[in-house]
CSV table of N, CA and C in Angstrom, one decimal:
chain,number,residue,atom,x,y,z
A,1,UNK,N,124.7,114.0,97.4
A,1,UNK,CA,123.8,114.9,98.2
A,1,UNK,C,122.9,115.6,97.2
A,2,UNK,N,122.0,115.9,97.9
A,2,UNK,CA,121.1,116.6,96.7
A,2,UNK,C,119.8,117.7,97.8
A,3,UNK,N,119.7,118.9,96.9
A,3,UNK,CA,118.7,120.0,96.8
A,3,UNK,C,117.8,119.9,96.7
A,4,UNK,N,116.6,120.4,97.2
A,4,UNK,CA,115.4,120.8,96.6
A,4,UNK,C,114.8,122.2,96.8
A,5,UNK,N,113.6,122.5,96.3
A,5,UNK,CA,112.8,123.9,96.7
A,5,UNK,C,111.9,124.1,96.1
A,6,UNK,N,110.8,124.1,96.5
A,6,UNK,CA,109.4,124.5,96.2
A,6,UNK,C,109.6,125.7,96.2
A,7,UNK,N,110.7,126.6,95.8
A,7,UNK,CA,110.5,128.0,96.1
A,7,UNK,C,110.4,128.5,94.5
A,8,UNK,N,111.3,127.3,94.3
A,8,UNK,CA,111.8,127.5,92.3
A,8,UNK,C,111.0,126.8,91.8
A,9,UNK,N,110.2,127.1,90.7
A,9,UNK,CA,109.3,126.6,89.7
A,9,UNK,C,109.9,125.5,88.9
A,10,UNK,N,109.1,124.7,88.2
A,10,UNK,CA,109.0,124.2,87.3
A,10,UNK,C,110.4,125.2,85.4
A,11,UNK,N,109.5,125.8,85.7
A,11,UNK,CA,110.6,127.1,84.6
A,11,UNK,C,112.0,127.3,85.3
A,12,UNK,N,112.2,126.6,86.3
A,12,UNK,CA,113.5,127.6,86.7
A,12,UNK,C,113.7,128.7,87.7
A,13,UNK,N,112.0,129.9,88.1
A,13,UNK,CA,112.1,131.0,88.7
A,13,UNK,C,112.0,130.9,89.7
A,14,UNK,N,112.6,131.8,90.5
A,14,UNK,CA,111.9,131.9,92.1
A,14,UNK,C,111.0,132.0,92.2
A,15,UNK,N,109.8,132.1,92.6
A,15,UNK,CA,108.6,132.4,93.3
A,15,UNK,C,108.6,133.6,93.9
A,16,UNK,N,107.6,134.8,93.5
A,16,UNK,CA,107.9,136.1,93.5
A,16,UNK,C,107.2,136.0,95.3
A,17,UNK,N,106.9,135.2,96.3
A,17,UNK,CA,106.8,135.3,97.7
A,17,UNK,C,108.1,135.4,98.3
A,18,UNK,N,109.4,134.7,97.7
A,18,UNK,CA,110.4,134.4,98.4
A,18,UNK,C,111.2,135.9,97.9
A,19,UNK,N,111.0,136.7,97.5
A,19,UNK,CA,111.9,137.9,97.2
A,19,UNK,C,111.1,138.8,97.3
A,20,UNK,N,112.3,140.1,97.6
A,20,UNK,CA,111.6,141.4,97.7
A,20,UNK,C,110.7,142.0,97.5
A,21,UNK,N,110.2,141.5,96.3
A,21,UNK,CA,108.7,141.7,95.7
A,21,UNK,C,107.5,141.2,96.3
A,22,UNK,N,107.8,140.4,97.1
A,22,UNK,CA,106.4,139.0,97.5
A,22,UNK,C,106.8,139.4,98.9
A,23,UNK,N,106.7,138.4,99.9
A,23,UNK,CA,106.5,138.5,101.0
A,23,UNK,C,108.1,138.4,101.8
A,24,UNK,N,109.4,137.6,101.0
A,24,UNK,CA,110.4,138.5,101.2
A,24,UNK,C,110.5,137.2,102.0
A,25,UNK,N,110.5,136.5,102.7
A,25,UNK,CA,110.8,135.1,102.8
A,25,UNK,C,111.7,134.0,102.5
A,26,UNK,N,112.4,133.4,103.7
A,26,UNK,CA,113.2,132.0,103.1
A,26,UNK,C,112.4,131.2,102.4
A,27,UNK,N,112.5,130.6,100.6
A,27,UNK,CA,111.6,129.3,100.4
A,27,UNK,C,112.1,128.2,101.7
A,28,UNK,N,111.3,127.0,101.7
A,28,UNK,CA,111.2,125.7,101.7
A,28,UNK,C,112.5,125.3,101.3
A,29,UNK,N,113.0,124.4,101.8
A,29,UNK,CA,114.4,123.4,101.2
A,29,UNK,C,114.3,122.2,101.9
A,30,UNK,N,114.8,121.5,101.2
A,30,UNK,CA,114.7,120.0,101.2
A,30,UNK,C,116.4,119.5,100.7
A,31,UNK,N,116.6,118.5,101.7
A,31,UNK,CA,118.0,118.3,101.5
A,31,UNK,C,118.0,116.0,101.3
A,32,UNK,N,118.9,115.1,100.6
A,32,UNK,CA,118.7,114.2,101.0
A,32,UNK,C,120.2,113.6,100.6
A,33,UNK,N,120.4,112.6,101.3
A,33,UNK,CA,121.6,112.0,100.7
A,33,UNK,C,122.5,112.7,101.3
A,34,UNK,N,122.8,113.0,102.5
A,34,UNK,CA,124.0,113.5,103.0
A,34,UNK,C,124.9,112.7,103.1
A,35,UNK,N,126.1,112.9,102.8
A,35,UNK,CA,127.2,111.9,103.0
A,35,UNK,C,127.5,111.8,104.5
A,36,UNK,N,128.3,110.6,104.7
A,36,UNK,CA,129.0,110.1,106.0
A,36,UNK,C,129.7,111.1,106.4
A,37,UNK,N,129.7,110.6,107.4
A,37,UNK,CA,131.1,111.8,107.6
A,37,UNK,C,130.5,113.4,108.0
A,38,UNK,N,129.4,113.9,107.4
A,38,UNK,CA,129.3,115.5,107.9
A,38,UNK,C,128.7,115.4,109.2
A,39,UNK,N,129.5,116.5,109.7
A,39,UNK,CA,129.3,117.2,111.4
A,39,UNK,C,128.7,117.9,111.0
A,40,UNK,N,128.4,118.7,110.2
A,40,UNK,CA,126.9,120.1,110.0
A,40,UNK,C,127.2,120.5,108.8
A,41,UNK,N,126.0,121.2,108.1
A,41,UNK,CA,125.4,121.7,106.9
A,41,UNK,C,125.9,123.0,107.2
A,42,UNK,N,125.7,123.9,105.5
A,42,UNK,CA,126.2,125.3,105.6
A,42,UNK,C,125.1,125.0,104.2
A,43,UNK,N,124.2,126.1,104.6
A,43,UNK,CA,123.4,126.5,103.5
A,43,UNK,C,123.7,128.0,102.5
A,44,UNK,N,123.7,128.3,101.7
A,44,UNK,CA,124.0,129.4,101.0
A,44,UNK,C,123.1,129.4,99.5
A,45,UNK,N,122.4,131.5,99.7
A,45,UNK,CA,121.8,131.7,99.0
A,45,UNK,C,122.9,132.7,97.9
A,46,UNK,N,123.2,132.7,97.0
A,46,UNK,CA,124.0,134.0,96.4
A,46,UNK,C,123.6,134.8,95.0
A,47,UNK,N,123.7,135.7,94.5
A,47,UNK,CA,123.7,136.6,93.3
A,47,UNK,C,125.0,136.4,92.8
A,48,UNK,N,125.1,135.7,91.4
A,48,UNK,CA,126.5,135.5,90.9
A,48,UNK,C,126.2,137.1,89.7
A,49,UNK,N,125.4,136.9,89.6
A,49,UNK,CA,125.1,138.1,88.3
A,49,UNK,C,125.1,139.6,88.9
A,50,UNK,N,125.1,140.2,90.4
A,50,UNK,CA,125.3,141.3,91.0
A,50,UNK,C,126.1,142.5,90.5
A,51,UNK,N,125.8,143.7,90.3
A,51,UNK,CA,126.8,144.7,89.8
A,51,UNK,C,128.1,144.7,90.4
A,52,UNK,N,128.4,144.4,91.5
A,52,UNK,CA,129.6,144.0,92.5
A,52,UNK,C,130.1,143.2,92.3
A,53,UNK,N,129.7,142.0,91.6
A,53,UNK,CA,130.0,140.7,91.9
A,53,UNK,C,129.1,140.0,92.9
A,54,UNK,N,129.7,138.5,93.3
A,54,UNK,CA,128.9,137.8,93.9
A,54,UNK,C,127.9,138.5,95.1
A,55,UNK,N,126.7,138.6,95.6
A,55,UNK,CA,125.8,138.8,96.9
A,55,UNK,C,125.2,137.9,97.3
A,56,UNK,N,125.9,137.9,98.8
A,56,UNK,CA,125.2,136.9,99.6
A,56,UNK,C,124.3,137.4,99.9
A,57,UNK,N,122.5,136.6,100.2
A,57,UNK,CA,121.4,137.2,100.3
A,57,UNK,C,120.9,135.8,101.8
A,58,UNK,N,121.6,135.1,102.0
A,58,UNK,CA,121.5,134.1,103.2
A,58,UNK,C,122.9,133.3,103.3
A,59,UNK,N,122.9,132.8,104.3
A,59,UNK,CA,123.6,132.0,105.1
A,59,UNK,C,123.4,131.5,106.1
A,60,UNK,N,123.0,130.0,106.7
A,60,UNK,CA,122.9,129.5,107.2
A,60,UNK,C,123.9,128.5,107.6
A,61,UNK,N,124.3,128.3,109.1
A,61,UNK,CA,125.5,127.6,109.1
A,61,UNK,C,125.5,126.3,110.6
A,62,UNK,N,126.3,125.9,110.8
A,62,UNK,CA,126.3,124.3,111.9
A,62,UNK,C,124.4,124.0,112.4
A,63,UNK,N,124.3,124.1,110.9
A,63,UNK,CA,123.0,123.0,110.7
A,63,UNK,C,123.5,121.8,110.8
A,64,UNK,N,122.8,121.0,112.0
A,64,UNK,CA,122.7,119.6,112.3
A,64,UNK,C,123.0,118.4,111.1
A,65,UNK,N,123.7,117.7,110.7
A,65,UNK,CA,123.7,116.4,109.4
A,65,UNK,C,122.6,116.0,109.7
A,66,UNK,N,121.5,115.8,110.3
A,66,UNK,CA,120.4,115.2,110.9
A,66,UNK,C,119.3,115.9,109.9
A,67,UNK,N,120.1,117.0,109.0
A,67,UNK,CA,118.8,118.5,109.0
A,67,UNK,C,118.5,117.9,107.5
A,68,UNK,N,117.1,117.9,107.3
A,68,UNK,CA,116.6,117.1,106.3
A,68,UNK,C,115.4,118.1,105.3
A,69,UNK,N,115.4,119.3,106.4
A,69,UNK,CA,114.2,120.3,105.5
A,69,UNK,C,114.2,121.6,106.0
A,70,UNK,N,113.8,122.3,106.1
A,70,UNK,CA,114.0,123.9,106.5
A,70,UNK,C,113.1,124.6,105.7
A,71,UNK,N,112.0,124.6,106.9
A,71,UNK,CA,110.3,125.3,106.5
A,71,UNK,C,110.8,126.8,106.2
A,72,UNK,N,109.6,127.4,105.3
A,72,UNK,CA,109.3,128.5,104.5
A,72,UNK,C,109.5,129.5,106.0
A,73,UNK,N,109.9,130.5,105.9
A,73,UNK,CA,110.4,131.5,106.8
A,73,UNK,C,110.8,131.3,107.9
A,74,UNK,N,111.9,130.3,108.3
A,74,UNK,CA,112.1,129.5,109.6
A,74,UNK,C,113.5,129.0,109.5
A,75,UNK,N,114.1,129.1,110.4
A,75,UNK,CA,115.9,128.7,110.1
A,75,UNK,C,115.5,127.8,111.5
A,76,UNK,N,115.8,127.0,110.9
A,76,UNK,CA,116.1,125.6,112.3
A,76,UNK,C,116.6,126.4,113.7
A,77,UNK,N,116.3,125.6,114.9
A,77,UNK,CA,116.4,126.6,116.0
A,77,UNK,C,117.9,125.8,116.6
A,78,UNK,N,118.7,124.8,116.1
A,78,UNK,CA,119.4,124.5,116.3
A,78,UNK,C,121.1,125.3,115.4
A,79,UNK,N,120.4,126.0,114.2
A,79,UNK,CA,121.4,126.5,113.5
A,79,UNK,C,121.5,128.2,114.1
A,80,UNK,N,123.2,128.8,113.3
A,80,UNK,CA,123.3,129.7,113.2
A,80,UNK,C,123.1,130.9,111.5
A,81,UNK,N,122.3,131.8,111.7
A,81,UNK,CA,122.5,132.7,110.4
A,81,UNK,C,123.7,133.8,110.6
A,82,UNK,N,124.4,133.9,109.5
A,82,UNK,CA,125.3,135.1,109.5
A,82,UNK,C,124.4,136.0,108.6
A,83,UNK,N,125.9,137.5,108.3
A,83,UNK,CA,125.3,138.1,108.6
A,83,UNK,C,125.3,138.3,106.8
A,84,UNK,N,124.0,138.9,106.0
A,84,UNK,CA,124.2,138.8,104.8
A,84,UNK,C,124.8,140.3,104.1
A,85,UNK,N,124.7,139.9,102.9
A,85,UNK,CA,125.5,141.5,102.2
A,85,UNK,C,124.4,142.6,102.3
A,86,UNK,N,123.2,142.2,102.9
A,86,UNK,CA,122.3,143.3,103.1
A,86,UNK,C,122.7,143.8,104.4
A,87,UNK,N,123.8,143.3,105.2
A,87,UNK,CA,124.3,143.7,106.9
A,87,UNK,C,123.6,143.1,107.9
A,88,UNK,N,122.7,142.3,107.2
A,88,UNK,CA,121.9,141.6,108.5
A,88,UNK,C,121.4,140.5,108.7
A,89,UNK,N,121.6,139.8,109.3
A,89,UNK,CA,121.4,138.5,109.7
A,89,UNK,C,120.2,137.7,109.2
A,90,UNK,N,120.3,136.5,108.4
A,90,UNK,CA,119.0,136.0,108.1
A,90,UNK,C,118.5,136.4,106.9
A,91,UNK,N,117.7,136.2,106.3
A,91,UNK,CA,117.6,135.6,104.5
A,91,UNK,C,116.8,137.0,104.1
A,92,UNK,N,117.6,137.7,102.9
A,92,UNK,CA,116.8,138.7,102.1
A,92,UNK,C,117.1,138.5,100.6
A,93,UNK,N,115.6,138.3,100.3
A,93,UNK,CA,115.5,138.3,99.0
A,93,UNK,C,115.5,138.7,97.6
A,94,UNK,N,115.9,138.1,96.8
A,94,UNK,CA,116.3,138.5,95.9
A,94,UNK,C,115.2,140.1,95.4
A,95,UNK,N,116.1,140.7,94.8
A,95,UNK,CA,115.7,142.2,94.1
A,95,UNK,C,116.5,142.9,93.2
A,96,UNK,N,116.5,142.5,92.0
A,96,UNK,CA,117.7,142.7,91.1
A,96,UNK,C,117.4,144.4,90.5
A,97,UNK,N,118.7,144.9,90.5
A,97,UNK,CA,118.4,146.2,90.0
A,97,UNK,C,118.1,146.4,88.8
A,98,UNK,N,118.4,145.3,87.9
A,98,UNK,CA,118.0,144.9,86.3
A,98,UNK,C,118.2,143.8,85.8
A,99,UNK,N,117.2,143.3,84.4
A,99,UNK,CA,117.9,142.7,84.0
A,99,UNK,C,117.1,140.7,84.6
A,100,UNK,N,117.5,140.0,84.3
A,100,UNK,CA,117.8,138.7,85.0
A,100,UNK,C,118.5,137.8,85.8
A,101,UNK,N,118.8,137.9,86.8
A,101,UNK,CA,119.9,136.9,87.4
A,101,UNK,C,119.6,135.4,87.8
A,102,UNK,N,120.7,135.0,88.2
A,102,UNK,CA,120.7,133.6,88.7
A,102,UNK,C,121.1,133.4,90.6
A,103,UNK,N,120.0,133.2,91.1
A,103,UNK,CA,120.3,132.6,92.2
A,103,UNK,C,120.4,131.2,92.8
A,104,UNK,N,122.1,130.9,93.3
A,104,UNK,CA,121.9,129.7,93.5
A,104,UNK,C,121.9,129.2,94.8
A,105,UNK,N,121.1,128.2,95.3
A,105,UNK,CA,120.9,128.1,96.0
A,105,UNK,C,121.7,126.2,96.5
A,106,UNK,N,122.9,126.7,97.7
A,106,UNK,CA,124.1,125.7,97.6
A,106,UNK,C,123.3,125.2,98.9
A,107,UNK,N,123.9,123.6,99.2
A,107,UNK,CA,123.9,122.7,100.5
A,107,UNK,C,125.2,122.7,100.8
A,108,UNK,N,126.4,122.7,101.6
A,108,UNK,CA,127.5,122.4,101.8
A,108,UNK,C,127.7,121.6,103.1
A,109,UNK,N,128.2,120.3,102.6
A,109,UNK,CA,128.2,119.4,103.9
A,109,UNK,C,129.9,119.4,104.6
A,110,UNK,N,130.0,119.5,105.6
A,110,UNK,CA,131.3,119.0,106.6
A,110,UNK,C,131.5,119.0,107.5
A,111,UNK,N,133.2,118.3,107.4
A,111,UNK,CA,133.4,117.4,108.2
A,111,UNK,C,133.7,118.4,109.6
A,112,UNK,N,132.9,119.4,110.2
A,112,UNK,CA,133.0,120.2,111.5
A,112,UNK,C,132.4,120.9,111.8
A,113,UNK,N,131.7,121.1,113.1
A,113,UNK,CA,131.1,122.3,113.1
A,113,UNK,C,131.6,123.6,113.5
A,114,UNK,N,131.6,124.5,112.5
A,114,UNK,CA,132.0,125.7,112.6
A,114,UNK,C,132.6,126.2,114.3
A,115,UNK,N,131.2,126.4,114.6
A,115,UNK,CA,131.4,126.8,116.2
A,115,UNK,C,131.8,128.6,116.2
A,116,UNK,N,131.4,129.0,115.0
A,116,UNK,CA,131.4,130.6,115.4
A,116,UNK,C,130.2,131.0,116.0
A,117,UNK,N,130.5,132.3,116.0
A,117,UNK,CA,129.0,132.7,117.1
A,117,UNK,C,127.8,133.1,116.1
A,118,UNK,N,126.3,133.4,116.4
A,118,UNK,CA,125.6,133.6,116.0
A,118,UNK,C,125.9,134.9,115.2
A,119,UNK,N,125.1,135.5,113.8
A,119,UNK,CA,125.6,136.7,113.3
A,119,UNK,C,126.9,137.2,112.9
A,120,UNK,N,128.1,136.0,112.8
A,120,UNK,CA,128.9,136.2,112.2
A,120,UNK,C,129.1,136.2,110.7
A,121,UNK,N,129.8,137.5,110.3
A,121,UNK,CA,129.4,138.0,108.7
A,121,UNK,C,129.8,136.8,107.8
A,122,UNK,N,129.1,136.6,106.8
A,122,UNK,CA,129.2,135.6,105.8
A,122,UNK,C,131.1,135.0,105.6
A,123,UNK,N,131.5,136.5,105.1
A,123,UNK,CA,132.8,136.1,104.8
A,123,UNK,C,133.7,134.7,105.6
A,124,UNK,N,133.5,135.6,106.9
A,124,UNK,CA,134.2,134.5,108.1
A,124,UNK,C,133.6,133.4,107.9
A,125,UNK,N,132.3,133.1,108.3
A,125,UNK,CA,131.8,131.9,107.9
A,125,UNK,C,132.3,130.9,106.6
A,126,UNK,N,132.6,131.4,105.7
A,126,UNK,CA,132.9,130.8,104.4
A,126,UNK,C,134.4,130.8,104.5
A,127,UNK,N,135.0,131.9,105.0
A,127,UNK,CA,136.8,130.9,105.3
A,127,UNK,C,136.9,129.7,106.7
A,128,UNK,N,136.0,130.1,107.3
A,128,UNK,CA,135.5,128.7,108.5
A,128,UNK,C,135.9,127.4,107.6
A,129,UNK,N,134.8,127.2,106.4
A,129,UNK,CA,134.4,126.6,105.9
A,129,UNK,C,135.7,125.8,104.9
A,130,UNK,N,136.1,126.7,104.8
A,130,UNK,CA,137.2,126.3,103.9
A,130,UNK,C,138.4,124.8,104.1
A,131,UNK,N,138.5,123.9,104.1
A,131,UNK,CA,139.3,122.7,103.7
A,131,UNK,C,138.3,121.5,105.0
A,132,UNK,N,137.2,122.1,104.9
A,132,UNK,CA,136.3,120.9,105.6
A,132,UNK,C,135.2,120.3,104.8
A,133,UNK,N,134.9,121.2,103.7
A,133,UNK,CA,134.0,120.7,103.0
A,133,UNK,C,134.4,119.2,101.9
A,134,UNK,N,132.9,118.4,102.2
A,134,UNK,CA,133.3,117.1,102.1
A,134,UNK,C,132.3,116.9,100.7
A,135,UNK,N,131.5,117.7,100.6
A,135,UNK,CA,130.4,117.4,99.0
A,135,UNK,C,129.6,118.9,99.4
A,136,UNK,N,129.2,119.2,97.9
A,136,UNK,CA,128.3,120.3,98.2
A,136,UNK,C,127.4,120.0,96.8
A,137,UNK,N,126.0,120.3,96.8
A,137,UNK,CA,124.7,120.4,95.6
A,137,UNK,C,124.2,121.5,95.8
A,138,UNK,N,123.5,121.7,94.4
A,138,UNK,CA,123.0,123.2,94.6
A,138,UNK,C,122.1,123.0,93.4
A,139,UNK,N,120.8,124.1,93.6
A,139,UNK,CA,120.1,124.4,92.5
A,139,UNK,C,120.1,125.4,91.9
A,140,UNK,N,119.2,126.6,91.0
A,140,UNK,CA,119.3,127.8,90.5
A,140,UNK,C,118.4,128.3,89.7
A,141,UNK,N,118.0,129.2,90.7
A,141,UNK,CA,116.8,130.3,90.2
A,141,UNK,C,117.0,131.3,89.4
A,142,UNK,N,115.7,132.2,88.3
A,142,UNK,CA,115.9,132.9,88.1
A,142,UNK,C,114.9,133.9,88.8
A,143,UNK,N,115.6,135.4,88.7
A,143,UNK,CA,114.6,136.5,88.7
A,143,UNK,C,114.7,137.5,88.4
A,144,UNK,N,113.9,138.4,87.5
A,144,UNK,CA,113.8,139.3,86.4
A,144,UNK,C,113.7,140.8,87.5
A,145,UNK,N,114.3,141.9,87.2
A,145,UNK,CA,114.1,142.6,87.7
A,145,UNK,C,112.4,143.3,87.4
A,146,UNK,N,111.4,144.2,88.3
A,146,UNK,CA,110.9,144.7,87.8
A,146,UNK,C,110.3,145.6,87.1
């Protein structure tokens, strides 16, 4: 299975449209190669480098196996977003309080569809998830506080 994103440069970075700085926006994703077998995608944006520890900044979840791309500020009308560590549903962009982090940005394929409700908080979603996942790829951005 494999990633993509026109959101992350050549260098590595995010693209200052897709985060707080810019226009604050989901990038572009591009997915190929899903294995047999998955019943829906689970997308996930996170901060591994956060003063807290990990931050979820998106989640997207019982995305269709069918799902092949996911335009620039647009979550498929067939999927669900939870809810992120910002408390709110749907993709907020990176804004680091210092420093440089790494945002990675995961595909996770399996074998079920979740079937929680719309706006359910990340957490639940990711123990949903837990002993169905069948392959997962991912890529990783950086971005500099400023």
């Amino acid at each position: 299975m494999n990633i993509a994103s026109t959101g992350i440069d050549a260098k590595g970075s995010v693209l200052t449209d897709y985060t707080a700085d810019g226009r604050n926006v989901n990038p572009p994703v591009t997915l190929s190669e899903v294995p047999d077998g998955t019943q829906s995608l689970m997308l996930i944006m996170d901060d591994k480098d956060a003063p807290n520890g990990r931050f979820v900044h998106w989640l997207v979840y019982d995305l269709p196996a069918s799902t092949l791309q996911i335009l620039e500020d647009q979550t498929p009308a067939a999927a669900k977003c939870a809810i992120n560590d910002f408390g709110k549903p749907g993709y907020g962009g990176p804004q680091p309080p210092s420093g440089t982090h790494h945002y990675r940005l995961r595909v996770v394929a399996l074998d079920t569809m979740l079937g929680l409700s719309d706006n359910a908080p990340h957490q639940q979603v990711e123990q949903a998830a837990e002993g169905h996942i069948i392959e997962s790829a991912e890529i990783v951005g950086t971005y500099s506080a400023a």
